[in-house]
mmCIF file of C-alpha atoms in Angstrom:
data_model
loop_
_atom_site.group_PDB
_atom_site.id
_atom_site.type_symbol
_atom_site.label_atom_id
_atom_site.label_comp_id
_atom_site.label_asym_id
_atom_site.label_seq_id
_atom_site.Cartn_x
_atom_site.Cartn_y
_atom_site.Cartn_z
ATOM 1 C CA UNK K 1 154.735 170.747 86.702
ATOM 2 C CA UNK K 2 152.008 173.408 86.709
ATOM 3 C CA UNK K 3 149.502 170.893 85.290
ATOM 4 C CA UNK K 4 150.339 168.469 88.110
ATOM 5 C CA UNK K 5 149.761 171.170 90.741
ATOM 6 C CA UNK K 6 146.420 172.013 89.159
ATOM 7 C CA UNK K 7 145.609 168.299 89.160
ATOM 8 C CA UNK K 8 146.178 168.151 92.937
ATOM 9 C CA UNK K 9 143.784 171.071 93.446
ATOM 10 C CA UNK K 10 141.137 169.572 91.156
ATOM 11 C CA UNK K 11 141.505 166.137 92.764
ATOM 12 C CA UNK K 12 140.989 167.715 96.184
ATOM 13 C CA UNK K 13 137.867 169.524 94.952
ATOM 14 C CA UNK K 14 136.540 166.262 93.503
ATOM 15 C CA UNK K 15 137.201 164.334 96.710
ATOM 16 C CA UNK K 16 135.580 166.978 98.907
ATOM 17 C CA UNK K 17 132.462 167.430 96.786
ATOM 18 C CA UNK K 18 131.651 164.030 95.240
ATOM 19 C CA UNK K 19 129.736 162.679 98.226
ATOM 20 C CA UNK K 20 128.290 165.925 99.523
ATOM 21 C CA UNK K 21 124.976 166.859 97.842
ATOM 22 C CA UNK K 22 126.563 169.894 96.172
ATOM 23 C CA UNK K 23 127.686 168.484 92.778
ATOM 24 C CA UNK K 24 131.339 167.698 92.164
ATOM 25 C CA UNK K 25 130.943 168.207 88.405
ATOM 26 C CA UNK K 26 129.670 171.746 89.010
ATOM 27 C CA UNK K 27 132.681 172.540 91.189
ATOM 28 C CA UNK K 28 135.080 171.094 88.608
ATOM 29 C CA UNK K 29 133.511 173.402 86.030
ATOM 30 C CA UNK K 30 133.123 176.565 88.136
ATOM 31 C CA UNK K 31 136.348 176.735 90.125
ATOM 32 C CA UNK K 32 138.793 176.127 87.235
ATOM 33 C CA UNK K 33 136.989 178.941 85.430
ATOM 34 C CA UNK K 34 137.401 181.197 88.479
ATOM 35 C CA UNK K 35 141.106 180.325 88.631
ATOM 36 C CA UNK K 36 141.507 181.108 84.931
ATOM 37 C CA UNK K 37 142.308 177.488 84.030
ATOM 38 C CA UNK K 38 139.337 176.929 81.723
ATOM 39 C CA UNK K 39 137.085 173.894 81.501
ATOM 40 C CA UNK K 40 139.065 170.706 82.305
ATOM 41 C CA UNK K 41 136.678 168.732 80.115
ATOM 42 C CA UNK K 42 133.944 166.165 80.626
ATOM 43 C CA UNK K 43 136.339 163.225 80.163
ATOM 44 C CA UNK K 44 138.745 164.466 82.860
ATOM 45 C CA UNK K 45 135.814 165.033 85.213
ATOM 46 C CA UNK K 46 134.410 161.541 84.620
ATOM 47 C CA UNK K 47 137.732 159.722 84.924
ATOM 48 C CA UNK K 48 138.907 161.268 88.202
ATOM 49 C CA UNK K 49 135.562 160.281 89.734
ATOM 50 C CA UNK K 50 136.872 156.715 89.574
ATOM 51 C CA UNK K 51 139.123 157.684 92.474
ATOM 52 C CA UNK K 52 136.230 158.669 94.694
ATOM 53 C CA UNK K 53 134.269 155.579 93.713
ATOM 54 C CA UNK K 54 137.268 153.443 94.673
ATOM 55 C CA UNK K 55 136.941 155.070 98.084
ATOM 56 C CA UNK K 56 133.286 153.943 98.144
ATOM 57 C CA UNK K 57 134.264 150.396 97.178
ATOM 58 C CA UNK K 58 136.760 150.198 100.021
ATOM 59 C CA UNK K 59 134.632 151.965 102.630
ATOM 60 C CA UNK K 60 131.551 149.830 101.879
ATOM 61 C CA UNK K 61 133.522 146.701 100.966
ATOM 62 C CA UNK K 62 131.678 144.495 103.452
ATOM 63 C CA UNK K 63 128.249 145.696 102.277
ATOM 64 C CA UNK K 64 129.239 145.372 98.610
ATOM 65 C CA UNK K 65 130.664 141.870 99.079
ATOM 66 C CA UNK K 66 127.570 140.740 100.967
ATOM 67 C CA UNK K 67 125.198 142.172 98.354
ATOM 68 C CA UNK K 68 127.234 140.908 95.412
ATOM 69 C CA UNK K 69 127.737 137.400 96.759
ATOM 70 C CA UNK K 70 124.121 136.975 97.865
ATOM 71 C CA UNK K 71 122.800 138.319 94.552
ATOM 72 C CA UNK K 72 125.099 135.985 92.579
ATOM 73 C CA UNK K 73 124.133 132.933 94.631
ATOM 74 C CA UNK K 74 120.452 133.831 94.353
ATOM 75 C CA UNK K 75 120.662 133.341 90.579
ATOM 76 C CA UNK K 76 120.942 129.583 91.151
ATOM 77 C CA UNK K 77 119.420 129.285 94.634
ATOM 78 C CA UNK K 78 115.755 130.404 94.629
ATOM 79 C CA UNK K 79 115.535 130.373 98.436
ATOM 80 C CA UNK K 80 117.907 133.368 98.593
ATOM 81 C CA UNK K 81 115.898 135.587 96.272
ATOM 82 C CA UNK K 82 113.756 136.996 99.036
ATOM 83 C CA UNK K 83 116.723 138.170 101.108
ATOM 84 C CA UNK K 84 117.424 141.899 101.295
ATOM 85 C CA UNK K 85 120.936 141.642 99.856
ATOM 86 C CA UNK K 86 119.746 139.691 96.821
ATOM 87 C CA UNK K 87 116.973 142.219 96.212
ATOM 88 C CA UNK K 88 119.409 145.089 96.793
ATOM 89 C CA UNK K 89 121.605 143.743 93.999
ATOM 90 C CA UNK K 90 118.669 143.906 91.591
ATOM 91 C CA UNK K 91 117.616 147.318 92.880
ATOM 92 C CA UNK K 92 121.083 148.776 92.205
ATOM 93 C CA UNK K 93 121.178 147.241 88.711
ATOM 94 C CA UNK K 94 117.679 148.440 87.817
ATOM 95 C CA UNK K 95 118.238 151.841 89.435
ATOM 96 C CA UNK K 96 121.402 152.329 87.368
ATOM 97 C CA UNK K 97 119.693 151.769 84.010
ATOM 98 C CA UNK K 98 118.165 155.274 83.591
ATOM 99 C CA UNK K 99 121.453 157.153 84.002
ATOM 100 C CA UNK K 100 123.334 154.657 81.808
ATOM 101 C CA UNK K 101 120.842 154.735 78.951
ATOM 102 C CA UNK K 102 120.341 158.504 79.050
ATOM 103 C CA UNK K 103 124.076 159.065 79.436
ATOM 104 C CA UNK K 104 124.771 157.185 76.220
ATOM 105 C CA UNK K 105 121.868 158.760 74.344
ATOM 106 C CA UNK K 106 122.688 162.331 75.429
ATOM 107 C CA UNK K 107 126.502 162.098 75.432
ATOM 108 C CA UNK K 108 127.099 165.038 73.077
ATOM 109 C CA UNK K 109 124.569 167.273 74.809
ATOM 110 C CA UNK K 110 126.036 166.454 78.228
ATOM 111 C CA UNK K 111 129.598 167.234 77.135
ATOM 112 C CA UNK K 112 128.669 170.489 75.402
ATOM 113 C CA UNK K 113 125.343 172.199 76.150
ATOM 114 C CA UNK K 114 124.951 170.982 79.739
ATOM 115 C CA UNK K 115 128.393 172.312 80.691
ATOM 116 C CA UNK K 116 127.210 175.895 80.276
ATOM 117 C CA UNK K 117 127.594 177.831 83.515
ATOM 118 C CA UNK K 118 124.075 179.174 82.987
ATOM 119 C CA UNK K 119 122.780 175.613 83.207
ATOM 120 C CA UNK K 120 125.050 174.677 86.106
ATOM 121 C CA UNK K 121 124.229 177.762 88.192
ATOM 122 C CA UNK K 122 120.513 177.237 87.688
ATOM 123 C CA UNK K 123 120.748 173.537 88.553
ATOM 124 C CA UNK K 124 122.620 174.325 91.771
ATOM 125 C CA UNK K 125 119.872 176.675 92.920
ATOM 126 C CA UNK K 126 116.869 174.601 91.818
ATOM 127 C CA UNK K 127 118.092 171.274 93.216
ATOM 128 C CA UNK K 128 119.238 173.034 96.369
ATOM 129 C CA UNK K 129 115.664 174.180 96.952
ATOM 130 C CA UNK K 130 114.363 170.687 96.124
ATOM 131 C CA UNK K 131 116.777 169.109 98.625
ATOM 132 C CA UNK K 132 115.706 171.581 101.295
ATOM 133 C CA UNK K 133 112.018 170.857 100.753
ATOM 134 C CA UNK K 134 112.578 167.080 100.678
ATOM 135 C CA UNK K 135 114.565 167.167 103.903
ATOM 136 C CA UNK K 136 111.915 169.261 105.632
ATOM 137 C CA UNK K 137 108.800 167.304 104.588
ATOM 138 C CA UNK K 138 110.254 163.791 104.892
ATOM 139 C CA UNK K 139 108.545 161.460 107.347
ATOM 140 C CA UNK K 140 111.950 159.859 108.130
ATOM 141 C CA UNK K 141 110.288 156.589 109.069
ATOM 142 C CA UNK K 142 111.926 154.180 106.590
ATOM 143 C CA UNK K 143 115.279 152.428 106.793
ATOM 144 C CA UNK K 144 117.313 150.994 103.949
ATOM 145 C CA UNK K 145 116.034 147.461 104.619
ATOM 146 C CA UNK K 146 112.532 148.679 103.712
ATOM 147 C CA UNK K 147 113.456 149.652 100.160
ATOM 148 C CA UNK K 148 111.104 148.418 97.437
ATOM 149 C CA UNK K 149 111.365 148.065 93.662
ATOM 150 C CA UNK K 150 109.225 151.189 93.189
ATOM 151 C CA UNK K 151 111.528 153.203 95.446
ATOM 152 C CA UNK K 152 114.617 151.864 93.666
ATOM 153 C CA UNK K 153 113.222 152.899 90.274
ATOM 154 C CA UNK K 154 112.269 156.367 91.514
ATOM 155 C CA UNK K 155 115.697 156.946 93.063
ATOM 156 C CA UNK K 156 117.321 155.659 89.877
ATOM 157 C CA UNK K 157 115.326 158.159 87.818
ATOM 158 C CA UNK K 158 116.334 160.900 90.240
ATOM 159 C CA UNK K 159 120.000 159.939 89.913
ATOM 160 C CA UNK K 160 119.720 160.261 86.128
ATOM 161 C CA UNK K 161 119.010 163.975 86.585
ATOM 162 C CA UNK K 162 122.661 164.287 87.649
ATOM 163 C CA UNK K 163 123.658 164.039 83.992
ATOM 164 C CA UNK K 164 123.162 167.800 84.200
ATOM 165 C CA UNK K 165 126.217 169.218 86.024
ATOM 166 C CA UNK K 166 125.060 171.067 89.101
ATOM 167 C CA UNK K 167 122.344 168.587 90.032
ATOM 168 C CA UNK K 168 124.554 166.174 92.055
ATOM 169 C CA UNK K 169 124.155 162.407 91.964
ATOM 170 C CA UNK K 170 123.986 162.111 95.726
ATOM 171 C CA UNK K 171 121.820 165.239 96.035
ATOM 172 C CA UNK K 172 119.204 164.007 93.557
ATOM 173 C CA UNK K 173 119.087 160.479 94.980
ATOM 174 C CA UNK K 174 118.983 161.711 98.575
ATOM 175 C CA UNK K 175 116.202 164.176 97.726
ATOM 176 C CA UNK K 176 114.052 161.403 96.270
ATOM 177 C CA UNK K 177 114.885 159.148 99.192
ATOM 178 C CA UNK K 178 113.807 161.836 101.640
ATOM 179 C CA UNK K 179 110.572 162.464 99.707
ATOM 180 C CA UNK K 180 109.905 158.715 99.974
ATOM 181 C CA UNK K 181 110.365 158.879 103.740
ATOM 182 C CA UNK K 182 113.817 157.367 104.222
ATOM 183 C CA UNK K 183 115.998 158.434 107.135
ATOM 184 C CA UNK K 184 118.917 160.684 106.222
ATOM 185 C CA UNK K 185 121.597 158.052 106.786
ATOM 186 C CA UNK K 186 119.619 155.416 104.848
ATOM 187 C CA UNK K 187 119.056 157.742 101.884
ATOM 188 C CA UNK K 188 122.725 158.785 101.897
ATOM 189 C CA UNK K 189 124.069 155.229 102.166
ATOM 190 C CA UNK K 190 121.856 154.015 99.314
ATOM 191 C CA UNK K 191 122.887 157.005 97.179
ATOM 192 C CA UNK K 192 126.541 155.975 97.572
ATOM 193 C CA UNK K 193 125.844 152.349 96.607
ATOM 194 C CA UNK K 194 123.619 153.286 93.656
ATOM 195 C CA UNK K 195 126.271 155.598 92.203
ATOM 196 C CA UNK K 196 128.959 152.890 91.892
ATOM 197 C CA UNK K 197 127.938 151.312 88.532
ATOM 198 C CA UNK K 198 127.192 154.657 86.866
ATOM 199 C CA UNK K 199 130.334 156.490 87.990
ATOM 200 C CA UNK K 200 132.761 153.632 87.382
ATOM 201 C CA UNK K 201 131.147 152.905 84.025
ATOM 202 C CA UNK K 202 131.282 156.547 82.925
ATOM 203 C CA UNK K 203 134.906 156.864 84.005
ATOM 204 C CA UNK K 204 136.003 153.741 82.126
ATOM 205 C CA UNK K 205 133.994 154.815 79.076
ATOM 206 C CA UNK K 206 135.746 158.198 78.986
ATOM 207 C CA UNK K 207 139.289 156.815 79.481
ATOM 208 C CA UNK K 208 139.839 156.766 75.738
ATOM 209 C CA UNK K 209 139.180 160.519 75.545
ATOM 210 C CA UNK K 210 141.976 161.595 77.916
ATOM 211 C CA UNK K 211 144.837 161.721 75.373
ATOM 212 C CA UNK K 212 142.796 163.800 72.933
ATOM 213 C CA UNK K 213 143.416 167.489 72.426
ATOM 214 C CA UNK K 214 139.907 168.504 73.500
ATOM 215 C CA UNK K 215 140.842 167.789 77.143
ATOM 216 C CA UNK K 216 143.057 170.087 79.170
ATOM 217 C CA UNK K 217 145.065 167.337 80.887
ATOM 218 C CA UNK K 218 146.943 164.229 79.800
ATOM 219 C CA UNK K 219 147.434 160.930 81.563
ATOM 220 C CA UNK K 220 149.924 162.126 84.193
ATOM 221 C CA UNK K 221 147.829 164.927 85.740
ATOM 222 C CA UNK K 222 144.668 162.814 85.387
ATOM 223 C CA UNK K 223 146.214 159.967 87.394
ATOM 224 C CA UNK K 224 147.434 162.396 90.067
ATOM 225 C CA UNK K 225 143.990 163.985 90.365
ATOM 226 C CA UNK K 226 142.374 160.531 90.596
ATOM 227 C CA UNK K 227 144.682 159.426 93.422
ATOM 228 C CA UNK K 228 144.125 162.661 95.353
ATOM 229 C CA UNK K 229 140.352 162.379 94.908
ATOM 230 C CA UNK K 230 140.491 158.854 96.372
ATOM 231 C CA UNK K 231 142.345 159.923 99.523
ATOM 232 C CA UNK K 232 140.206 163.003 100.161
ATOM 233 C CA UNK K 233 136.987 161.230 99.181
ATOM 234 C CA UNK K 234 137.519 158.389 101.647
ATOM 235 C CA UNK K 235 137.684 160.881 104.514
ATOM 236 C CA UNK K 236 134.622 162.717 103.188
ATOM 237 C CA UNK K 237 132.459 159.567 103.216
ATOM 238 C CA UNK K 238 133.114 158.853 106.881
ATOM 239 C CA UNK K 239 132.488 162.470 107.841
ATOM 240 C CA UNK K 240 129.212 162.780 105.905
ATOM 241 C CA UNK K 241 127.683 159.587 107.288
ATOM 242 C CA UNK K 242 128.425 160.750 110.821
ATOM 243 C CA UNK K 243 127.103 164.232 110.067
ATOM 244 C CA UNK K 244 123.741 163.229 108.571
ATOM 245 C CA UNK K 245 122.981 160.808 111.398
ATOM 246 C CA UNK K 246 122.288 163.796 113.666
ATOM 247 C CA UNK K 247 121.954 166.912 111.469
ATOM 248 C CA UNK K 248 119.975 168.210 108.511
ATOM 249 C CA UNK K 249 121.080 169.055 104.959
ATOM 250 C CA UNK K 250 120.348 172.763 105.482
ATOM 251 C CA UNK K 251 124.004 173.937 105.262
ATOM 252 C CA UNK K 252 124.358 172.183 101.905
ATOM 253 C CA UNK K 253 121.105 173.743 100.675
ATOM 254 C CA UNK K 254 122.283 177.238 101.595
ATOM 255 C CA UNK K 255 125.695 176.621 100.029
ATOM 256 C CA UNK K 256 124.169 175.375 96.768
ATOM 257 C CA UNK K 257 121.868 178.361 96.444
ATOM 258 C CA UNK K 258 124.677 180.798 97.266
ATOM 259 C CA UNK K 259 127.163 179.224 94.835
ATOM 260 C CA UNK K 260 124.560 178.919 92.087
ATOM 261 C CA UNK K 261 123.434 182.517 92.520
ATOM 262 C CA UNK K 262 127.031 183.784 92.559
ATOM 263 C CA UNK K 263 127.856 181.791 89.431
ATOM 264 C CA UNK K 264 124.891 183.218 87.539
ATOM 265 C CA UNK K 265 125.770 186.732 88.683
ATOM 266 C CA UNK K 266 129.411 186.406 87.587
ATOM 267 C CA UNK K 267 128.398 185.026 84.195
ATOM 268 C CA UNK K 268 125.862 187.833 83.731
ATOM 269 C CA UNK K 269 128.544 190.390 84.650
ATOM 270 C CA UNK K 270 130.976 188.890 82.144
ATOM 271 C CA UNK K 271 133.479 187.854 84.824
ATOM 272 C CA UNK K 272 133.088 184.186 83.873
ATOM 273 C CA UNK K 273 132.676 182.747 80.409
ATOM 274 C CA UNK K 274 129.548 180.603 80.198
#
């Protein structure tokens, strides 16, 4: 029963942090350590993210259906290949390649070395500063319909940096989008869509690792955490899109720097095990 209660807490953390540019994987590594629960494991972290991505699939179902159907039809109908939705399908596929290829190539490093709290704390601070600079210098004169292949590749490369816990998939993609001049809502919306293949793929890939002894939770708690992350994550998407349409990312920048600095201080003091 205790594992199921912990699963509810971890699922809530995942749902609250997945779409905010503050790194859900960092929170799922830091907070269990603070609570004395230990590292839940890379497989558990990857699998419960399927819940939040299901929330994305449902929330953006009309956009996803339109993009998917237009892209599929464009394979046999050349006249559709110039339409935004057809191009968006290719952009998401191409933009997903860096994180997929690097994720496979660096699997062992990601699951071991990158999960050090020294790495995570540093990533929180550094990418927080990067996000703050990007948000401040952005021209904010481009909408999602103006996306190009170059921009898609650059945002895909930025997303791949999120293989390091603490970076944040949405935070890295949004930062690049802002540097490229995209409006906040456009950069955020594209970050959500771009994350779908990578997150779902990683979660399905790690399913086989859940029953193994190197993970803290079995199937029952993992399923509970995934369901909770879906419910909480769905609410978080709607809130964030409304928030960024009128406000800056400054609160998230300050939070990242504060959490990263605190994490490094606690590790240095021996309160947390790196």
